[in-house]
Coordinates of C-alpha atoms and ligand atoms in Angstrom, one line a residue:
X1 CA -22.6 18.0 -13.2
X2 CA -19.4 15.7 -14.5
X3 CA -16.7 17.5 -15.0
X4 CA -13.7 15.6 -17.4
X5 CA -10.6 14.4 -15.5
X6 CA -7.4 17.1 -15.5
X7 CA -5.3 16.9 -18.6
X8 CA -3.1 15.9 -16.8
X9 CA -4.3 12.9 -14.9
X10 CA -1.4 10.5 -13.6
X11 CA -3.3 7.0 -14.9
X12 CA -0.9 4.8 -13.4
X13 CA -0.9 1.4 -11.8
X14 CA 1.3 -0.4 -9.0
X15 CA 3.3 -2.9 -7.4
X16 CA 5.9 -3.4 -4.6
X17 CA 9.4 -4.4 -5.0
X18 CA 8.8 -7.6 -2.4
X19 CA 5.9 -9.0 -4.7
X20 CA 7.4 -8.5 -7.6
X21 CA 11.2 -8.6 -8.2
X22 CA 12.3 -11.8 -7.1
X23 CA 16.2 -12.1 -7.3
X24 CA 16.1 -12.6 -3.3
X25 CA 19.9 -12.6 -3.4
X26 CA 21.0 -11.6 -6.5
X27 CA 23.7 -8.7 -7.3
X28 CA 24.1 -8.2 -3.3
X29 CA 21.1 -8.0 -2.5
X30 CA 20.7 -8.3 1.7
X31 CA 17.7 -10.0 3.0
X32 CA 14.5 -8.5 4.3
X33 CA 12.4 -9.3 6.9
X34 CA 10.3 -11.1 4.7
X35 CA 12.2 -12.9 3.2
X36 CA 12.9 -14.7 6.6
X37 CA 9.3 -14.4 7.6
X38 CA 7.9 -16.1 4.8
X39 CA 10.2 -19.3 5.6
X40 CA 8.2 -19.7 8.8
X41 CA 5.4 -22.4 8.6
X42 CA 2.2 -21.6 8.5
X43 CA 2.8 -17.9 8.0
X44 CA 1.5 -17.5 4.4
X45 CA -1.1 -19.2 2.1
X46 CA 0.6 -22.7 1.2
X47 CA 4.0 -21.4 2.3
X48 CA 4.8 -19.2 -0.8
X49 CA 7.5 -16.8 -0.9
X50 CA 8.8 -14.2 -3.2
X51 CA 12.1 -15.6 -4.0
X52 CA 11.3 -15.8 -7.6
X53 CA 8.2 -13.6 -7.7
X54 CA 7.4 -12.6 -11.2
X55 CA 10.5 -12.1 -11.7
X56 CA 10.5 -8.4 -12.6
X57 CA 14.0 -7.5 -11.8
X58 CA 14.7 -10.0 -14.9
X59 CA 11.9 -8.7 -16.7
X60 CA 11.2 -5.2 -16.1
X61 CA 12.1 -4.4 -19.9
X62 CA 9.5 -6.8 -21.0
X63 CA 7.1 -5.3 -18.7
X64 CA 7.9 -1.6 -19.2
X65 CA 7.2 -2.3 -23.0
X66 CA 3.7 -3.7 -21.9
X67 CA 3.1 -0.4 -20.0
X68 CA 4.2 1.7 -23.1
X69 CA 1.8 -0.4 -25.2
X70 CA -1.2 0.0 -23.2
X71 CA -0.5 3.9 -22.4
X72 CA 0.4 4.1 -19.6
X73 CA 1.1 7.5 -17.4
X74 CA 2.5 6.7 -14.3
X75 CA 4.0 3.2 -12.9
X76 CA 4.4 3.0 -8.8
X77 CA 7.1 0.8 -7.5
X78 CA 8.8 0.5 -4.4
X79 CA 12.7 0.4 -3.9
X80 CA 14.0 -2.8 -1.8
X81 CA 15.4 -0.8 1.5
X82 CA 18.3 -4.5 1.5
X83 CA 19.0 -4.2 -2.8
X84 CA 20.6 -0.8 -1.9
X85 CA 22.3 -0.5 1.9
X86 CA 22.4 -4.7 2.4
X87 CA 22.8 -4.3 6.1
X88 CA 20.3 -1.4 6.1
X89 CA 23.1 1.1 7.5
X90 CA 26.4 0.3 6.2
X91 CA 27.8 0.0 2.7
X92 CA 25.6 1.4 -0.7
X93 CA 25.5 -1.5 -2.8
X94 CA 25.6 0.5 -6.6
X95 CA 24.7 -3.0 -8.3
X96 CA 20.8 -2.0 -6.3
X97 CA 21.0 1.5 -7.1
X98 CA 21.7 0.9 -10.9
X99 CA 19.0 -1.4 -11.2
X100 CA 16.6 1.5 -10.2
X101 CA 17.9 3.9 -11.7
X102 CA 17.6 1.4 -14.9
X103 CA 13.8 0.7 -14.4
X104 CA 13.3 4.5 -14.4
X105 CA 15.4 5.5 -17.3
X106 CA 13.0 2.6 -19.3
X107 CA 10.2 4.4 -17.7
X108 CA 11.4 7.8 -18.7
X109 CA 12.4 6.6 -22.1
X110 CA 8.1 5.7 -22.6
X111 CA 7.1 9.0 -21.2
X112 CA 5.7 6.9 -18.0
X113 CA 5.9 8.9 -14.8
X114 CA 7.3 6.8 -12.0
X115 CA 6.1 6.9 -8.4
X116 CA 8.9 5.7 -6.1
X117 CA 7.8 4.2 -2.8
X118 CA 11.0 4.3 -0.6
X119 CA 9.3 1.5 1.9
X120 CA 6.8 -1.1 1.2
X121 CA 6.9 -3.2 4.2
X122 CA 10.7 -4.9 3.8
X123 CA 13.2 -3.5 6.3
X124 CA 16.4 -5.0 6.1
X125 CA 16.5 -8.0 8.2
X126 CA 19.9 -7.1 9.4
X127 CA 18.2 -4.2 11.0
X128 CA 15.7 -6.5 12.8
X129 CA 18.3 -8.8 14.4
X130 CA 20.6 -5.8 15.2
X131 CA 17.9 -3.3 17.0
X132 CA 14.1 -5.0 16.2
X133 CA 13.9 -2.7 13.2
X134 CA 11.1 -0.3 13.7
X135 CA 11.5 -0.3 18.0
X136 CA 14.7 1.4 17.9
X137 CA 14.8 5.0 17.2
X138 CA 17.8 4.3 15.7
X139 CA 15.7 2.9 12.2
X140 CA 15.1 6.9 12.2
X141 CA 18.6 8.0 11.2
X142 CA 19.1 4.7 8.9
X143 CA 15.7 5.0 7.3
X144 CA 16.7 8.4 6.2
X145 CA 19.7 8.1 5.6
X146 CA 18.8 5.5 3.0
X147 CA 15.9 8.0 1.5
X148 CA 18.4 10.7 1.5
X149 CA 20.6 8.5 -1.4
X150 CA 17.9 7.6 -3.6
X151 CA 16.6 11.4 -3.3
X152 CA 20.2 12.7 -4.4
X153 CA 20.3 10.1 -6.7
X154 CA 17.1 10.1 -8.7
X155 CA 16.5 14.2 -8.3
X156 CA 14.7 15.6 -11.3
X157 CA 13.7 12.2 -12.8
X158 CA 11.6 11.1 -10.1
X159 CA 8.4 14.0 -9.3
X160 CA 6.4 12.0 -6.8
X161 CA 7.6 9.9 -3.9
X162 CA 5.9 8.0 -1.3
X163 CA 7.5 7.6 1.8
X164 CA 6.1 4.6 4.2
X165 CA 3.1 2.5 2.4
X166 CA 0.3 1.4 5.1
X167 CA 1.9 2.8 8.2
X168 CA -1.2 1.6 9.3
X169 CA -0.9 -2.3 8.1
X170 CA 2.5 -3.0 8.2
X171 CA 2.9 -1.8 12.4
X172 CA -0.4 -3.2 13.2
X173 CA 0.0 -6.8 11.3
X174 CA 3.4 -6.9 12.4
X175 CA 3.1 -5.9 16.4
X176 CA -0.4 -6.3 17.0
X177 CA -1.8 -9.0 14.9
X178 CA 1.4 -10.8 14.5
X179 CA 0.4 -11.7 10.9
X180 CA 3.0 -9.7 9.2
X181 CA 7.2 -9.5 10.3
X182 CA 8.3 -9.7 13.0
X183 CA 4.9 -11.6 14.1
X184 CA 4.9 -10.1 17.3
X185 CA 1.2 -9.5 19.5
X186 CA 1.9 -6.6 21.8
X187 CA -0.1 -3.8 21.8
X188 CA 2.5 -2.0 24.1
X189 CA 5.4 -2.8 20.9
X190 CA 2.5 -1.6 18.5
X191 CA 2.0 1.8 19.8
X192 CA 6.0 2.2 20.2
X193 CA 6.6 1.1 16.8
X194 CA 4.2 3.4 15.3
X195 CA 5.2 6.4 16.9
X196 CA 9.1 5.9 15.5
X197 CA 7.6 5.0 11.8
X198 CA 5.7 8.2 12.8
X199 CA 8.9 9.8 13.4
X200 CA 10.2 8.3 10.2
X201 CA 8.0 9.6 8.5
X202 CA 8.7 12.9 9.3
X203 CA 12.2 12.9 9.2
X204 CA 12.4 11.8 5.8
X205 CA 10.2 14.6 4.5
X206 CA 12.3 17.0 6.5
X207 CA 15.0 16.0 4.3
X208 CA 13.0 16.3 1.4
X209 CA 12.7 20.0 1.7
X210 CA 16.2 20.6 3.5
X211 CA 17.8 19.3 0.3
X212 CA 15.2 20.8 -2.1
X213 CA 14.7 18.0 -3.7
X214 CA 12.2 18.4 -7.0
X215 CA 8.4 17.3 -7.2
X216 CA 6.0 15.9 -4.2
X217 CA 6.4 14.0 -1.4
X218 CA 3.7 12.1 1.2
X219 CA 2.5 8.9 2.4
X220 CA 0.3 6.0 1.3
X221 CA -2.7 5.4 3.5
X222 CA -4.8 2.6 3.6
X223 CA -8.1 4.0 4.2
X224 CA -11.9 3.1 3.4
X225 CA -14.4 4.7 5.3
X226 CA -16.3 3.4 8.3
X227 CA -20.1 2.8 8.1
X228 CA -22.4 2.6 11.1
X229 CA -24.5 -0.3 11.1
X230 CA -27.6 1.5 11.4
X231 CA -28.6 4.7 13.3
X232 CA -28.9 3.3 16.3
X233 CA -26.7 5.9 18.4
X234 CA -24.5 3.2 20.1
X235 CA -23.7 1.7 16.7
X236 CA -22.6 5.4 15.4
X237 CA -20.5 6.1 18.2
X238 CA -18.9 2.7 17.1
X239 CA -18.6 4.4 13.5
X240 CA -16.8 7.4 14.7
X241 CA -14.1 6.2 17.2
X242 CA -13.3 3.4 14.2
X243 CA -12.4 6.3 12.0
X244 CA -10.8 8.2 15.3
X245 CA -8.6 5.2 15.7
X246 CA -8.0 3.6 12.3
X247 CA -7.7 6.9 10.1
X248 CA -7.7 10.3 12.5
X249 CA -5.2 8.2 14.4
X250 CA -2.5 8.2 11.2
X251 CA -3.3 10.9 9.1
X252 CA -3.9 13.8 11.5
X253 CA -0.2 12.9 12.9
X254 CA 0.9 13.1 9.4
X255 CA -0.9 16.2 8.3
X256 CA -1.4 18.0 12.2
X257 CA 1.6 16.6 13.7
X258 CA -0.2 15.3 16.4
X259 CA -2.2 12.8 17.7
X260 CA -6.4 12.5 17.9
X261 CA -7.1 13.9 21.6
X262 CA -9.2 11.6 22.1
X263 CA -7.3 8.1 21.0
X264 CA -4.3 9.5 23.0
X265 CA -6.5 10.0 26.2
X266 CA -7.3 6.0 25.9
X267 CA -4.0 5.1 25.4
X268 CA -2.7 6.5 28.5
X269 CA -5.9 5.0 30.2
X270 CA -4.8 1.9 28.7
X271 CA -1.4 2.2 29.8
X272 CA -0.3 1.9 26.0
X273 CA 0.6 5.5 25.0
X274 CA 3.7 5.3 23.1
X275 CA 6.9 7.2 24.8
X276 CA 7.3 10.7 23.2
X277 CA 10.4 12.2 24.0
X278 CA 11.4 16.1 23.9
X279 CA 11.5 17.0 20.3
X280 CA 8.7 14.8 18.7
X281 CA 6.3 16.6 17.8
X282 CA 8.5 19.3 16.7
X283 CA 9.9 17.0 13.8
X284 CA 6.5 15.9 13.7
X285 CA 5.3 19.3 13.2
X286 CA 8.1 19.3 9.8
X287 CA 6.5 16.1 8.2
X288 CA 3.7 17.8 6.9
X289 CA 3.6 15.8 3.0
X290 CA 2.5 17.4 0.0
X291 CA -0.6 15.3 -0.7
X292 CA -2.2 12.7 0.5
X293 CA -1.6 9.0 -0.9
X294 CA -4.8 6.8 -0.7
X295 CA -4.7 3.0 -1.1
X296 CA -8.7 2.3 -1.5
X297 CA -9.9 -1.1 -1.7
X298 CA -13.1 -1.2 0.7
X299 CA -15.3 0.0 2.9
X300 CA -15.9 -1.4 6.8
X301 CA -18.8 -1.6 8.5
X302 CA -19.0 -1.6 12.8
X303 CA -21.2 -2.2 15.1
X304 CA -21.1 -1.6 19.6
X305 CA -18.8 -4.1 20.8
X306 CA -19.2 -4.4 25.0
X307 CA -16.1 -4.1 27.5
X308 CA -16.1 -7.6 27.6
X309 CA -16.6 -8.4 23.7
X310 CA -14.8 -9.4 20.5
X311 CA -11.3 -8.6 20.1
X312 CA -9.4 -10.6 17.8
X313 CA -10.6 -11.8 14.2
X314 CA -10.0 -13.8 11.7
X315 CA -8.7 -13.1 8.5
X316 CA -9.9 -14.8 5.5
X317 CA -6.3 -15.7 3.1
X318 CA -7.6 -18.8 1.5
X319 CA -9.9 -17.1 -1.0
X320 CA -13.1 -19.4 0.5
X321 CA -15.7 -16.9 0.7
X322 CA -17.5 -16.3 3.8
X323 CA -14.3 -17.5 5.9
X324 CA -13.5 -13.8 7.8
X325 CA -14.4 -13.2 11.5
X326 CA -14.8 -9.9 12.3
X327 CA -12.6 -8.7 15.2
X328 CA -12.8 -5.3 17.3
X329 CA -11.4 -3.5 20.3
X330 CA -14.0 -4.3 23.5
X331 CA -15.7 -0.7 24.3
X332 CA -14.8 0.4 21.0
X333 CA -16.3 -1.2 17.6
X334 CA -16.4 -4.2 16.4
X335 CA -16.5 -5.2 12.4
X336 CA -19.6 -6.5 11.0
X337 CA -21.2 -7.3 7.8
X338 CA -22.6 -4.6 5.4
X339 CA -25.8 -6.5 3.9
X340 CA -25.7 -3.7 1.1
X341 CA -22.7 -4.6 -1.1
X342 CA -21.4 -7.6 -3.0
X343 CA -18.1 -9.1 -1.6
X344 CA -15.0 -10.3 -3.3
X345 CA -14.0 -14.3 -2.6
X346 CA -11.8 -13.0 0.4
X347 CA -14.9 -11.3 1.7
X348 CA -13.9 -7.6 1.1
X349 CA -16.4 -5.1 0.4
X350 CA -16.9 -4.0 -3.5
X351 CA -18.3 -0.6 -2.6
X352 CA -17.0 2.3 -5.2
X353 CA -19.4 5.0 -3.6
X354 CA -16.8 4.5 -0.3
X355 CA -14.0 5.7 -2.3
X356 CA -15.8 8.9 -2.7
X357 CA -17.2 9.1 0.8
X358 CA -12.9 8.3 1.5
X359 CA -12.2 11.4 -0.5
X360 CA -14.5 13.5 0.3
X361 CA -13.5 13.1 4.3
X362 CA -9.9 13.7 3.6
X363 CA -10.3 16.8 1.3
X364 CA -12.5 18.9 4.1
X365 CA -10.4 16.9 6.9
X366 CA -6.7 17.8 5.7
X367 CA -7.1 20.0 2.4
X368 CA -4.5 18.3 0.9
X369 CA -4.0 16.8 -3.0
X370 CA -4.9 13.1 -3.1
X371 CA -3.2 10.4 -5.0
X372 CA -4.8 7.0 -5.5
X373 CA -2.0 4.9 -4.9
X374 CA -3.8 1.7 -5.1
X375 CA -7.3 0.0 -5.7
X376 CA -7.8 -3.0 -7.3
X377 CA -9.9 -6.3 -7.1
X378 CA -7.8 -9.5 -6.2
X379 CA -9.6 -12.8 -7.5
X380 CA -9.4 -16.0 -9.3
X381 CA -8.7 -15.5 -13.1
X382 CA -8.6 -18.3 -15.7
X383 CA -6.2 -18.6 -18.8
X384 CA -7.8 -19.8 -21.6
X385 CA -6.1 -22.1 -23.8
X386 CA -6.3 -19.1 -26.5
X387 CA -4.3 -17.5 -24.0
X388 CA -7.3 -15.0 -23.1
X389 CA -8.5 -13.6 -19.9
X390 CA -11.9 -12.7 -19.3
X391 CA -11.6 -10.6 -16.1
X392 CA -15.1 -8.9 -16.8
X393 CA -15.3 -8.4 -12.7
X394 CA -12.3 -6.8 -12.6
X395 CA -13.4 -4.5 -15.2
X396 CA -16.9 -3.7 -13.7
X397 CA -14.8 -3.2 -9.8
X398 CA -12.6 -0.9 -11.8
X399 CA -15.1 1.0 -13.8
X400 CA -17.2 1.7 -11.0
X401 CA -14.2 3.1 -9.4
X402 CA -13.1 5.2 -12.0
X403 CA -16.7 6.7 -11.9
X404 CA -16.6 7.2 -8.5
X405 CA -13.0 9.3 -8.9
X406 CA -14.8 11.7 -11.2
X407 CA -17.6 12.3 -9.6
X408 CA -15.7 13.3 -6.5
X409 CA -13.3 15.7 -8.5
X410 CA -16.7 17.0 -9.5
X411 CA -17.3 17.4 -5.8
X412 CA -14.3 19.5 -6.1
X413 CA -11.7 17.6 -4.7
X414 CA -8.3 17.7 -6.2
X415 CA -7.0 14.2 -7.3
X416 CA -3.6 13.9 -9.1
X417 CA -3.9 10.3 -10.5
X418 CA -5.2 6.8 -10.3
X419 CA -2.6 3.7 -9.6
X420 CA -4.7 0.6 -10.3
X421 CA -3.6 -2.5 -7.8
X422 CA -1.7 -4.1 -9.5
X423 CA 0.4 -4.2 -12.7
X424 CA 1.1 -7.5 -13.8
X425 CA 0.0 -10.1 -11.3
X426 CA 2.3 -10.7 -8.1
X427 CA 2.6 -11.9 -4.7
X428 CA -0.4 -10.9 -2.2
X429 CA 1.5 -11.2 0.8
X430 CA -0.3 -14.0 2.9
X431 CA -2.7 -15.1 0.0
X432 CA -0.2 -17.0 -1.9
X433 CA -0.2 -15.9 -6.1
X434 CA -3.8 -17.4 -6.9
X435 CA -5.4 -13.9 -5.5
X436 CA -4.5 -11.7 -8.6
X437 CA -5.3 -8.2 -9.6
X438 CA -2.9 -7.5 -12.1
X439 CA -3.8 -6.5 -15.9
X440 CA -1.0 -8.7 -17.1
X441 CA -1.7 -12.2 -16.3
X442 CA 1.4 -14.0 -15.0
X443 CA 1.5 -18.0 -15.7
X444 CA 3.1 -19.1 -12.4
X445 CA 2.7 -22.8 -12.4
X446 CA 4.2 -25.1 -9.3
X447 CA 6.4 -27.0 -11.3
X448 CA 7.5 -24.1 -14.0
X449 CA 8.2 -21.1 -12.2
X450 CA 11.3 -20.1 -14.6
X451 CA 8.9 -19.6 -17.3
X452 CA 6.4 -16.7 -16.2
X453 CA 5.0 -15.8 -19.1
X454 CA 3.1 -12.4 -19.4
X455 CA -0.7 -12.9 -20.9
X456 CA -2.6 -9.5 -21.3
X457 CA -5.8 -9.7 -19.5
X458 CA -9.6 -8.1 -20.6
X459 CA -9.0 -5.3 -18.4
X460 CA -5.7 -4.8 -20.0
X461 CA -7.6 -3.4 -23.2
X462 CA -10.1 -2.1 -21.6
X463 CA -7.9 0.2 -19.1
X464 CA -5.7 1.4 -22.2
X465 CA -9.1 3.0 -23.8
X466 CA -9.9 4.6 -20.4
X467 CA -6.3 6.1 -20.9
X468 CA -6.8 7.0 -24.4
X469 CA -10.0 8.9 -23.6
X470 CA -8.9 10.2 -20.6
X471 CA -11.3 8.5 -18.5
X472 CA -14.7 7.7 -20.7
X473 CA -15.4 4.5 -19.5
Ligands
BGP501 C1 -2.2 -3.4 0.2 C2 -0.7 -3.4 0.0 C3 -0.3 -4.1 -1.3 C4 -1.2 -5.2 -1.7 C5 -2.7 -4.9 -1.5 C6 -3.6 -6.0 -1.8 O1 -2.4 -3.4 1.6 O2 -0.1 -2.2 0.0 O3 1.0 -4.4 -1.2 O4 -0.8 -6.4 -1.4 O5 -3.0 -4.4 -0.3 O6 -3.7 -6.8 -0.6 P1 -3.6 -8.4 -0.6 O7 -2.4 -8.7 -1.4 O8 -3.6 -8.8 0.8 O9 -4.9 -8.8 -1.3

């Protein structure tokens, strides 16, 4: 039986200040790793960077008022680590400061509940060329340090705060894959990294309750759950040490304060356990957040992968469907293709009933709240010369979503909110601005990137009835 969404259901939606904000430079702004990383060639779809963006630190009045229109609960946004310590460790630069604190007072003033993510993927670059950011333990002092100032600051206007988004992503694109900053391939650097944002983590939530600051505190996590193949037992296996090292391997540290017996026991085989030093999993032990953030886009299927098969993959950033190679880790799994659900034009799984399989796994694993922090559909949309967008796809992903939400909080799971991916349209990091998901189309043209003009989208209308009706699709 369906039972209606709380009262008080956060319906939100998202963005991060990197794909966003522009004003690269502007009011002291220092520059963030990717900033630089972006100027490398070949590193992003057609070279595009977010020196302009959408413009939203110019703008966020203009897009604020679009939010208050449509209804809008919650917005999620991330603060730019460089707009308020430049350097990363040094100086607090109020001009930064003020211009948060401005974006939530407009929040406040519309009765929209904002979400503060204190890191979405843009350490100071300062920090990079001074200790290689994230491989110093050192980013553990400054990283909280920096959390600790917009905590004090923004206490008792800000009730939910989301401390690193896609731990997972951002250490394993940046030291594994080399696809995001610093664009290194070392599985050794991976493992060491992820331990310290690990210990980040924790310390930062530590804080959190030392100074008693108000409302909730936790993690984003991008998670989908993994499908065996078929039931072939080989192919299973596959399925379960995928989740054992791409979710268990995250989230237990962040709810257990340790790490999956099992995943540890291979890295040590593997010679790539990451150091842990006296006092570790004691702070780890004090991370424990108050609910669980979920970024839910899709679902992966795996398959066996031999000792001596794939490893590496391809990703697809060009939008030309069918252009992903699956990668793996030889012994472990290996990504393959689920012949059961449609795909998106960068091949990733439309597959709503994964969302509440992705719940479901986390309520009995960790008994913890979950927030949606992000799901959304990124794809082609077309402006008509009315100044219409017909995003009926995004509408039918989204739908199907919010479907799938209620039925699991009929499963009795305990879901505070729903932040769509993404607000208005912005940057995708390596997929240039043609991949959009926002509900507010942005007019980016080459030549005319000063103008960004704001176009509401289908799903714009259709989102701000869901609000209305709390969720009656
Ligand atoms: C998540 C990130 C977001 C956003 C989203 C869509 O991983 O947290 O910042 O970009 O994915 O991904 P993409 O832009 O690659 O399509």
């Amino acid at each position: 039986k369906l039972v209606p969404f709380p009262e008080d259901f956060l319906w939100g939606s998202a963005s991060a200040a990197y794909q966003v904000e522009g004003a690269m430079e502007e009011d002291g702004k220092g520059l963030s790793v990717w900033d630089e990383f972006v100027k490398i060639p070949g590193k992003t779809f057609k070279e595009t960077t977010g020196e302009v963006a959408v413009d939203h630190y110019h703008r966020y009045k203009e897009d604020v008022q679009l939010m208050a229109e449509q209804g809008l609960k919650a917005y999620r946004f991330s603060v730019a680590w460089s707009r308020v310590i430049p350097d990363g460790h040094g100086e607090v630069n109020e001009a930064g400061l003020q211009f948060y604190e401005n974006l939530i007072d407009e929040l406040l003033a519309h009765n929209i509940e904002p979400i503060v993510t204190l890191y979405h993927w843009d350490i100071p670059q300062a920090l990079q060329d001074k200790y290689k950011g994230w491989e110093s333990r050192q980013v553990i002092e400054d990283f909280t340090r920096y959390s600790t100032i917009l905590f004090e600051r923004f206490n008792g206007k800000v009730n939910y705060w989301v401390t690193l988004n896609e731990q997972n992503v951002f250490t394993s694109h940046g030291y594994m894959m080399g696809s995001h900053p610093p664009g290194v391939k070392d599985p050794k650097r991976f493992y060491e990294a992820n331990h310290i944002a690990n210990l980040a983590n924790a310390s930062v939530i530590k804080a959190f309750r030392e100074l008693e600051i108000k409302g909730k505190i936790g993690p984003s996590f991008a998670y989908g759950p993994t499908y065996a193949l078929d039931s072939k037992p080989e192919n299973q296996l596959a399925a379960d040490n995928n989740e054992t090292f791409n979710a268990h391997f995250w989230m237990d540290v962040y709810v257990f304060g340790k790490y999956p017996k099992l995943a540890m026991k291979w890295l040590e085989e593997n010679n790539l356990a990451p150091t842990i030093e006296e006092g570790d999993y004691a702070l780890l032990a004090e991370g424990k957040p108050d609910f669980m953030g979920l970024n839910y886009y899709r679902s992966s299927t795996v398959e066996h992968n031999p000792l001596d098969g794939v490893s590496e993959g391809k990703m697809n950033t060009t939008g030309e469907k069918g252009s992903t190679e699956a990668g793996g880790v030889p012994g472990l799994y290996k990504g393959t293709d689920n012949p059961f659900v449609e795909k998106t034009n960068w091949d990733w799984d439309i597959d709503p009933t994964g969302l509440r399989i992705g719940m479901r796994r986390i309520d009995s694993r960790y008994e913890l709240p979950i927030l949606i922090t992000e799901n959304g559909l990124g794809e082609y949309d077309t402006l008509e010369e009315d100044g219409s967008i017909h995003d009926t796809y995004r509408i039918d992903y989204l739908k199907a979503h919010v479907k799938a939400i209620q039925e699991t909080i009929s499963d009795g799971v305990e879901v505070l909110g729903y932040c769509t991916w993404s607000y208005t349209d912005l940057l995708s990091w390596l997929n240039g601005y043609q991949k959009r998901y926002g509900f507010v189309y942005v007019d980016r043209e080459e030549n005319d990137e000063k103008e960004l003009k704001r176009y509401k989208k289908d799903s714009y209308h259709w989102y701000k009835k869901v609000i209305e009706n709390n969720g009656v699709t």
